[in-house]
Coordinates of C-alpha atoms in Angstrom, one line a residue:
X1 CA 0.0 0.0 0.0
X2 CA 1.0 3.6 -0.5
X3 CA -0.2 6.1 2.1
X4 CA 0.3 9.9 1.5
X5 CA -0.5 12.5 4.1
X6 CA -1.6 16.0 3.1
X7 CA -0.8 19.4 4.4
X8 CA -1.2 19.5 8.2
X9 CA -0.7 16.9 10.9
X10 CA -1.4 13.3 9.9
X11 CA -1.4 9.8 11.4
X12 CA -0.7 7.1 8.9
X13 CA -1.0 3.4 9.7
X14 CA 0.3 0.9 7.1
X15 CA -1.0 -2.3 8.7
X16 CA 0.0 -5.7 7.4
X17 CA 2.2 -6.0 4.3
X18 CA 4.9 -3.9 2.7
X19 CA 3.9 -0.2 2.7
X20 CA 5.2 3.2 1.5
X21 CA 4.4 6.1 3.8
X22 CA 4.9 9.8 3.0
X23 CA 3.6 12.1 5.7
X24 CA 3.6 15.2 3.5
X25 CA 4.0 18.6 5.2
X26 CA 3.2 19.2 8.9
X27 CA 4.0 17.1 12.0
X28 CA 3.1 13.5 11.1
X29 CA 3.2 10.2 12.9
X30 CA 3.8 7.1 10.8
X31 CA 3.3 3.4 11.7
X32 CA 4.3 0.9 9.0
X33 CA 2.9 -2.1 10.8
X34 CA 4.1 -5.6 9.9
X35 CA 6.1 -6.0 6.7
X36 CA 9.1 -4.3 5.2
X37 CA 8.0 -0.7 4.9
X38 CA 9.4 2.4 3.2
X39 CA 9.2 5.8 4.9
X40 CA 9.8 8.9 2.8
X41 CA 12.0 11.8 4.0
X42 CA 12.2 14.7 1.6
X43 CA 12.4 18.5 1.6
X44 CA 9.1 20.1 2.7
X45 CA 8.0 17.2 4.9
X46 CA 8.3 19.1 8.1
X47 CA 8.5 16.9 11.2
X48 CA 7.8 13.2 10.8
X49 CA 7.9 10.6 13.5
X50 CA 8.4 6.9 12.5
X51 CA 6.9 5.2 15.5
X52 CA 7.8 1.5 14.7
X53 CA 11.0 1.5 12.6
X54 CA 12.3 -2.1 12.3
X55 CA 16.1 -2.3 11.9
X56 CA 16.5 -5.9 11.0
X57 CA 14.8 -9.2 10.1
X58 CA 12.5 -10.1 7.3
X59 CA 10.4 -7.0 8.0
X60 CA 13.3 -4.6 7.9
X61 CA 12.1 -1.0 7.2
X62 CA 13.9 1.5 5.0
X63 CA 13.9 5.3 4.9
X64 CA 13.7 6.7 1.3
X65 CA 15.9 9.9 1.5
X66 CA 16.0 12.6 -1.1
X67 CA 19.5 12.9 -2.6
X68 CA 18.9 16.6 -2.7
X69 CA 18.9 16.5 1.2
X70 CA 21.8 14.1 1.7
X71 CA 24.1 12.6 -0.9
X72 CA 25.4 9.8 1.2
X73 CA 24.9 7.8 4.3
X74 CA 27.9 9.6 5.9
X75 CA 26.3 13.0 5.2
X76 CA 23.0 11.8 6.7
X77 CA 24.8 10.4 9.8
X78 CA 26.5 13.7 10.4
X79 CA 23.0 15.3 10.7
X80 CA 21.7 12.7 13.1
X81 CA 21.7 13.0 16.8
X82 CA 20.2 11.1 19.8
X83 CA 17.5 12.8 21.9
X84 CA 16.6 10.5 24.8
X85 CA 15.6 7.1 23.4
X86 CA 15.1 8.5 19.8
X87 CA 17.2 9.7 16.9
X88 CA 16.5 12.8 15.0
X89 CA 17.8 13.5 11.4
X90 CA 17.6 17.1 10.4
X91 CA 18.0 18.9 7.1
X92 CA 17.0 22.6 7.1
X93 CA 13.4 22.9 8.4
X94 CA 12.7 19.1 8.1
X95 CA 13.3 16.5 10.8
X96 CA 12.8 12.8 10.7
X97 CA 12.5 11.1 14.1
X98 CA 13.0 7.4 14.5
X99 CA 11.4 6.4 17.8
X100 CA 13.3 4.0 20.1
X101 CA 16.3 4.0 17.7
X102 CA 19.8 5.3 18.5
X103 CA 22.2 6.8 16.0
X104 CA 24.8 4.0 16.7
X105 CA 22.2 1.4 15.5
X106 CA 21.8 3.0 12.1
X107 CA 23.5 1.4 9.0
X108 CA 23.6 2.3 5.3
X109 CA 21.2 -0.5 4.7
X110 CA 18.5 1.4 6.6
X111 CA 18.4 4.1 3.9
X112 CA 17.7 4.3 0.2
X113 CA 18.9 7.5 -1.5
X114 CA 16.5 8.5 -4.4

């Protein structure tokens, strides 16, 4: 499934299966559910919270990152920082939060640069 948020604050739930979630602008909360999900991080998205990011296993999730924001994993990692039990990745006015994930847990395989 593909779920797209609109302008404003959205809550998107992927459910079972492999989903692609794009919160759009605003402050959005995204749940992929079961399956290997893709979460979109691009300019203009505002603040997005991925609430159930899976780092490994058959249902490993991926963040689709705009190459215009970050050209490489190393560039992205330099913009990431831990805040409590979460990691924030910031580019300009846009921030992607991965809940219950720490910067040290991230690997290049968690991101797809498009």
